[in-house]
Structure formats: C-alpha cells, structure tokens
C-alpha cells in the first residue's frame, strides 16, 4: 500500500481524505481494497464484488468501477489492484493489538474502536470482516478498560468499558469491567445502574441471571449503600 497522504476510512462510515466526489461503483471498489489491506488480483475482485454475475460481466463492471474512480487512488501491478492510500482499518487493528497486549489507549483510540466496519453494508465480501473486527474491538476495549483501571486512568477506563458494552450489551465480562471502573471511581450509582441494565437484558433476552461473581459484587455494594436498593 502506497503512503500518499490519502486515506480511505471504513471504520464507521465510508470516507476518503482528501474528500473527492465518488460514484457508487468507486465507493465499493475503494472500500473493498481498504478492507483487504493488500493487493488483490482483478479476477478475485470482480468475483467478490459481483458474485451473481457471469465472469465477463463482473470483469466489465470492475473496469467501469476503476474508470469511475478518481485518478491516483488505485494503481495496478500486473493483474493486481493496489489501493494507493492508507486504510484506517490497519490503524484500528494496530490499536486493538496494543490494547490486547496490555497497553493503555488514548481517548481518540477508544473512539476509533467504538465503531464497526462499514455499518449498514451487508454484502458477502463485507460481513465476515465485520464480524471479525467487531469481536476484536470489543475484546480490545474491554482489555483497555481493565488495564487503565489498574493504572488509575479511570475516566478513560470508563470510556473504554462503556464502548465495549455498547457494542455488545449482553457481554457480562464487559459489564463487569465497566462496573469495576465505576466502583474504582467511587461511583456506586453508575455501577448499580449498569448492573441493573445488564440484569434486565439477560432476563428478557436469555432468561438467565448475571454470573454469581458479579451478583456477589453488587450485593456487597447494595449492602454498603441501602439507598441503592
């Protein structure tokens, strides 16, 4: 991938920087290459982007999409297509790896991991990557929350924990991390509100109660603060 100052953002809404006017075919091909993070042979690209079309039709559609893409954003090497721009997915994955490795995150990095890839896109070439990245970012946000509780960065820990839980409201480990961050900040009201929301969701959607360790933690909090009952 060439580093030219151009960026194709696919974490959250699709965007290109510097901004240029894009046709729908150009948007699709740029998003596709930004998702792949590596050169893609033309036959693979046409088959992925137009899976229900005959091979020749797919190739023709790909040629039109490339013709409609502003000059300089995509280059060729033999039969391979290369995105001549950076993708924010690469940065997001690097940030997630750092969080999973026990490093703290900045507020901007937490915000980066707070969105899915191309929300609202449901094409076959997008969905597996969306599911994989969603799980990665939730795990990374949860890990960052726990890391920053340990280092005393409680405001950022709460931001990370809240983002993880927003992505998966039934994830008990994320709720536990967020509750622990609230309690470390001596904010028992927010901790109890988070717990009660989780408890209600689990009951309605799964017919189960929160795990015993979390229920025990909140029971001790209620005992210490009768007004929270």
Short mmCIF file of C-alpha atoms in Angstrom, two decimals:
data_model
loop_
_atom_site.label_atom_id
_atom_site.label_comp_id
_atom_site.label_asym_id
_atom_site.label_seq_id
_atom_site.Cartn_x
_atom_site.Cartn_y
_atom_site.Cartn_z
CA UNK A 1 0.00 0.00 0.00
CA UNK A 2 1.41 3.34 -1.01
CA UNK A 3 1.56 6.09 1.57
CA UNK A 4 0.44 9.21 -0.31
CA UNK A 5 -1.42 11.22 2.31
CA UNK A 6 -4.68 9.76 1.02
CA UNK A 7 -6.87 7.85 3.46
CA UNK A 8 -9.85 5.56 2.93
CA UNK A 9 -11.79 5.27 6.19
CA UNK A 10 -14.02 2.23 6.62
CA UNK A 11 -14.23 2.06 10.42
CA UNK A 12 -17.62 3.71 10.75
CA UNK A 13 -19.00 5.45 7.66
CA UNK A 14 -17.01 5.26 4.44
CA UNK A 15 -14.93 8.38 3.90
CA UNK A 16 -12.00 9.43 1.76
CA UNK A 17 -9.46 12.11 2.62
CA UNK A 18 -8.85 14.45 0.95
CA UNK A 19 -12.52 14.48 0.04
CA UNK A 20 -13.42 13.72 -3.56
CA UNK A 21 -16.74 13.05 -5.27
CA UNK A 22 -17.26 9.30 -5.72
CA UNK A 23 -19.75 7.31 -7.74
CA UNK A 24 -21.29 4.23 -6.13
CA UNK A 25 -19.01 1.83 -8.09
CA UNK A 26 -15.96 3.85 -6.99
CA UNK A 27 -17.11 3.78 -3.36
CA UNK A 28 -17.45 0.00 -3.49
CA UNK A 29 -14.05 -0.68 -5.03
CA UNK A 30 -12.25 1.69 -2.65
CA UNK A 31 -14.00 0.17 0.37
CA UNK A 32 -13.20 -3.33 -0.90
CA UNK A 33 -9.48 -2.63 -1.30
CA UNK A 34 -9.31 -0.76 2.03
CA UNK A 35 -10.82 -3.82 3.71
CA UNK A 36 -8.34 -6.22 2.12
CA UNK A 37 -5.23 -4.25 3.16
CA UNK A 38 -3.22 -5.91 0.38
CA UNK A 39 -3.08 -6.09 -3.42
CA UNK A 40 -5.98 -8.06 -4.94
CA UNK A 41 -5.95 -9.84 -8.33
CA UNK A 42 -8.57 -8.46 -10.69
CA UNK A 43 -10.42 -11.81 -11.08
CA UNK A 44 -10.79 -12.07 -7.29
CA UNK A 45 -12.07 -8.51 -7.02
CA UNK A 46 -14.66 -8.90 -9.77
CA UNK A 47 -15.84 -12.25 -8.36
CA UNK A 48 -16.19 -10.82 -4.83
CA UNK A 49 -17.88 -7.59 -5.85
CA UNK A 50 -20.27 -9.13 -8.41
CA UNK A 51 -20.71 -12.73 -7.19
CA UNK A 52 -24.00 -13.28 -9.01
CA UNK A 53 -22.77 -12.06 -12.40
CA UNK A 54 -21.07 -14.12 -15.12
CA UNK A 55 -17.29 -13.75 -15.14
CA UNK A 56 -17.17 -11.48 -18.18
CA UNK A 57 -19.90 -9.23 -16.78
CA UNK A 58 -18.04 -8.98 -13.48
CA UNK A 59 -14.82 -8.03 -15.26
CA UNK A 60 -16.64 -5.38 -17.28
CA UNK A 61 -18.23 -4.00 -14.12
CA UNK A 62 -14.79 -3.83 -12.50
CA UNK A 63 -13.34 -1.93 -15.45
CA UNK A 64 -16.18 0.60 -15.24
CA UNK A 65 -15.71 0.98 -11.48
CA UNK A 66 -11.99 1.64 -11.94
CA UNK A 67 -12.68 4.12 -14.73
CA UNK A 68 -15.09 5.96 -12.41
CA UNK A 69 -12.56 6.12 -9.55
CA UNK A 70 -10.63 9.42 -9.31
CA UNK A 71 -7.12 9.20 -10.76
CA UNK A 72 -4.39 8.12 -8.42
CA UNK A 73 -6.41 6.28 -5.79
CA UNK A 74 -5.91 2.81 -7.30
CA UNK A 75 -2.87 1.58 -9.21
CA UNK A 76 -2.07 -1.71 -10.92
CA UNK A 77 0.84 -4.11 -10.71
CA UNK A 78 0.42 -6.77 -13.34
CA UNK A 79 -3.04 -8.20 -12.75
CA UNK A 80 -3.22 -6.89 -9.16
CA UNK A 81 -5.10 -3.84 -7.92
CA UNK A 82 -3.37 -1.75 -5.25
CA UNK A 83 -5.01 0.87 -3.06
CA UNK A 84 -2.83 3.96 -3.34
CA UNK A 85 -3.94 5.20 0.08
CA UNK A 86 -3.86 4.26 3.74
CA UNK A 87 -6.78 2.46 5.35
CA UNK A 88 -7.90 3.32 8.88
CA UNK A 89 -8.57 -0.38 9.40
CA UNK A 90 -4.83 -1.00 9.61
CA UNK A 91 -4.51 1.60 12.36
CA UNK A 92 -7.54 0.25 14.21
CA UNK A 93 -6.14 -3.27 14.18
CA UNK A 94 -2.78 -1.98 15.44
CA UNK A 95 -4.53 -0.10 18.26
CA UNK A 96 -6.50 -3.21 19.17
CA UNK A 97 -3.33 -5.30 19.26
CA UNK A 98 -1.72 -2.80 21.63
CA UNK A 99 -4.74 -2.90 23.93
CA UNK A 100 -4.77 -6.70 23.95
CA UNK A 101 -1.06 -6.56 24.79
CA UNK A 102 -1.80 -4.59 27.94
CA UNK A 103 -1.18 -1.02 26.77
CA UNK A 104 -3.32 1.98 27.63
CA UNK A 105 -5.34 3.76 24.96
CA UNK A 106 -5.97 7.45 24.33
CA UNK A 107 -9.48 8.85 24.00
CA UNK A 108 -9.04 9.12 20.21
CA UNK A 109 -8.01 5.46 20.06
CA UNK A 110 -11.03 4.43 22.13
CA UNK A 111 -13.24 6.38 19.72
CA UNK A 112 -11.61 4.61 16.77
CA UNK A 113 -12.51 1.22 18.27
CA UNK A 114 -16.06 2.34 19.06
CA UNK A 115 -17.39 1.81 15.51
CA UNK A 116 -17.89 -1.23 13.31
CA UNK A 117 -16.61 -1.62 9.77
CA UNK A 118 -18.97 -0.11 7.19
CA UNK A 119 -22.17 -0.31 9.27
CA UNK A 120 -25.20 -0.83 7.07
CA UNK A 121 -23.24 -2.69 4.39
CA UNK A 122 -24.44 -6.29 4.05
CA UNK A 123 -22.60 -7.64 1.02
CA UNK A 124 -20.94 -11.04 1.22
CA UNK A 125 -17.41 -9.64 0.99
CA UNK A 126 -18.05 -7.32 3.97
CA UNK A 127 -19.91 -9.44 6.52
CA UNK A 128 -17.13 -11.85 7.65
CA UNK A 129 -14.73 -8.95 8.16
CA UNK A 130 -17.38 -7.01 10.08
CA UNK A 131 -17.94 -9.90 12.46
CA UNK A 132 -14.22 -10.49 12.99
CA UNK A 133 -13.44 -6.82 13.63
CA UNK A 134 -16.43 -6.37 15.93
CA UNK A 135 -15.20 -9.16 18.20
CA UNK A 136 -11.64 -7.82 18.06
CA UNK A 137 -12.63 -4.29 19.02
CA UNK A 138 -14.88 -5.44 21.89
CA UNK A 139 -12.10 -7.59 23.33
CA UNK A 140 -9.60 -4.75 22.92
CA UNK A 141 -11.86 -2.18 24.57
CA UNK A 142 -12.53 -4.50 27.48
CA UNK A 143 -8.82 -5.20 27.89
CA UNK A 144 -8.06 -1.47 27.76
CA UNK A 145 -10.69 -0.83 30.41
CA UNK A 146 -9.07 -3.30 32.79
CA UNK A 147 -5.55 -2.05 32.03
CA UNK A 148 -6.50 1.53 32.76
CA UNK A 149 -8.32 0.61 35.96
CA UNK A 150 -5.02 -0.85 37.11
CA UNK A 151 -3.09 2.28 36.17
CA UNK A 152 -5.62 4.66 37.69
CA UNK A 153 -6.79 6.16 34.37
CA UNK A 154 -10.39 5.76 35.48
CA UNK A 155 -12.09 8.26 33.17
CA UNK A 156 -10.57 6.57 30.12
CA UNK A 157 -11.28 3.14 31.59
CA UNK A 158 -14.96 4.05 31.83
CA UNK A 159 -14.98 5.29 28.24
CA UNK A 160 -13.42 2.04 27.02
CA UNK A 161 -15.73 -0.14 29.12
CA UNK A 162 -18.82 1.78 28.04
CA UNK A 163 -17.83 1.42 24.37
CA UNK A 164 -17.31 -2.33 24.78
CA UNK A 165 -20.68 -2.77 26.47
CA UNK A 166 -22.45 -0.59 23.88
CA UNK A 167 -21.12 -2.90 21.17
CA UNK A 168 -22.41 -5.99 22.98
CA UNK A 169 -24.92 -5.18 25.76
CA UNK A 170 -25.15 -8.85 26.83
CA UNK A 171 -21.39 -9.28 27.31
CA UNK A 172 -21.06 -9.86 31.06
CA UNK A 173 -17.27 -9.51 31.12
CA UNK A 174 -17.54 -6.04 29.57
CA UNK A 175 -20.21 -5.05 32.07
CA UNK A 176 -18.05 -6.33 34.90
CA UNK A 177 -15.06 -4.30 33.70
CA UNK A 178 -17.18 -1.15 33.42
CA UNK A 179 -18.72 -1.71 36.85
CA UNK A 180 -15.28 -2.18 38.37
CA UNK A 181 -14.19 1.11 36.78
CA UNK A 182 -17.20 2.91 38.25
CA UNK A 183 -16.54 1.43 41.68
CA UNK A 184 -12.86 2.39 41.49
CA UNK A 185 -14.09 5.93 40.90
CA UNK A 186 -16.39 5.61 43.95
CA UNK A 187 -19.41 5.93 41.67
CA UNK A 188 -21.70 3.26 43.07
CA UNK A 189 -24.80 4.75 41.47
CA UNK A 190 -23.44 4.28 37.92
CA UNK A 191 -22.14 0.83 38.85
CA UNK A 192 -25.58 -0.23 40.07
CA UNK A 193 -27.32 1.28 37.05
CA UNK A 194 -25.01 -0.67 34.74
CA UNK A 195 -25.65 -3.87 36.66
CA UNK A 196 -29.43 -3.47 36.66
CA UNK A 197 -29.45 -2.80 32.93
CA UNK A 198 -27.42 -5.96 32.32
CA UNK A 199 -29.63 -7.96 34.68
CA UNK A 200 -32.77 -6.89 32.85
CA UNK A 201 -31.34 -7.59 29.40
CA UNK A 202 -30.13 -11.05 30.39
CA UNK A 203 -33.52 -11.90 31.89
CA UNK A 204 -35.53 -10.69 28.90
CA UNK A 205 -33.29 -11.93 26.07
CA UNK A 206 -31.68 -15.06 27.52
CA UNK A 207 -33.74 -15.97 30.56
CA UNK A 208 -30.68 -16.08 32.81
CA UNK A 209 -29.25 -14.08 35.72
CA UNK A 210 -25.81 -12.41 35.81
CA UNK A 211 -22.94 -14.64 36.81
CA UNK A 212 -22.57 -15.28 40.53
CA UNK A 213 -19.32 -13.35 40.97
CA UNK A 214 -20.83 -10.17 39.55
CA UNK A 215 -24.05 -10.58 41.52
CA UNK A 216 -22.00 -11.02 44.70
CA UNK A 217 -20.01 -7.86 43.97
CA UNK A 218 -23.17 -5.84 43.52
CA UNK A 219 -24.81 -7.38 46.58
CA UNK A 220 -21.93 -6.07 48.71
CA UNK A 221 -22.35 -2.66 47.05
CA UNK A 222 -26.07 -2.64 47.89
CA UNK A 223 -25.35 -3.62 51.48
CA UNK A 224 -22.95 -0.72 51.82
CA UNK A 225 -25.42 1.68 50.22
CA UNK A 226 -29.04 0.94 51.28
CA UNK A 227 -30.35 3.87 49.20
CA UNK A 228 -29.40 1.94 46.03
CA UNK A 229 -32.00 -0.79 46.64
#
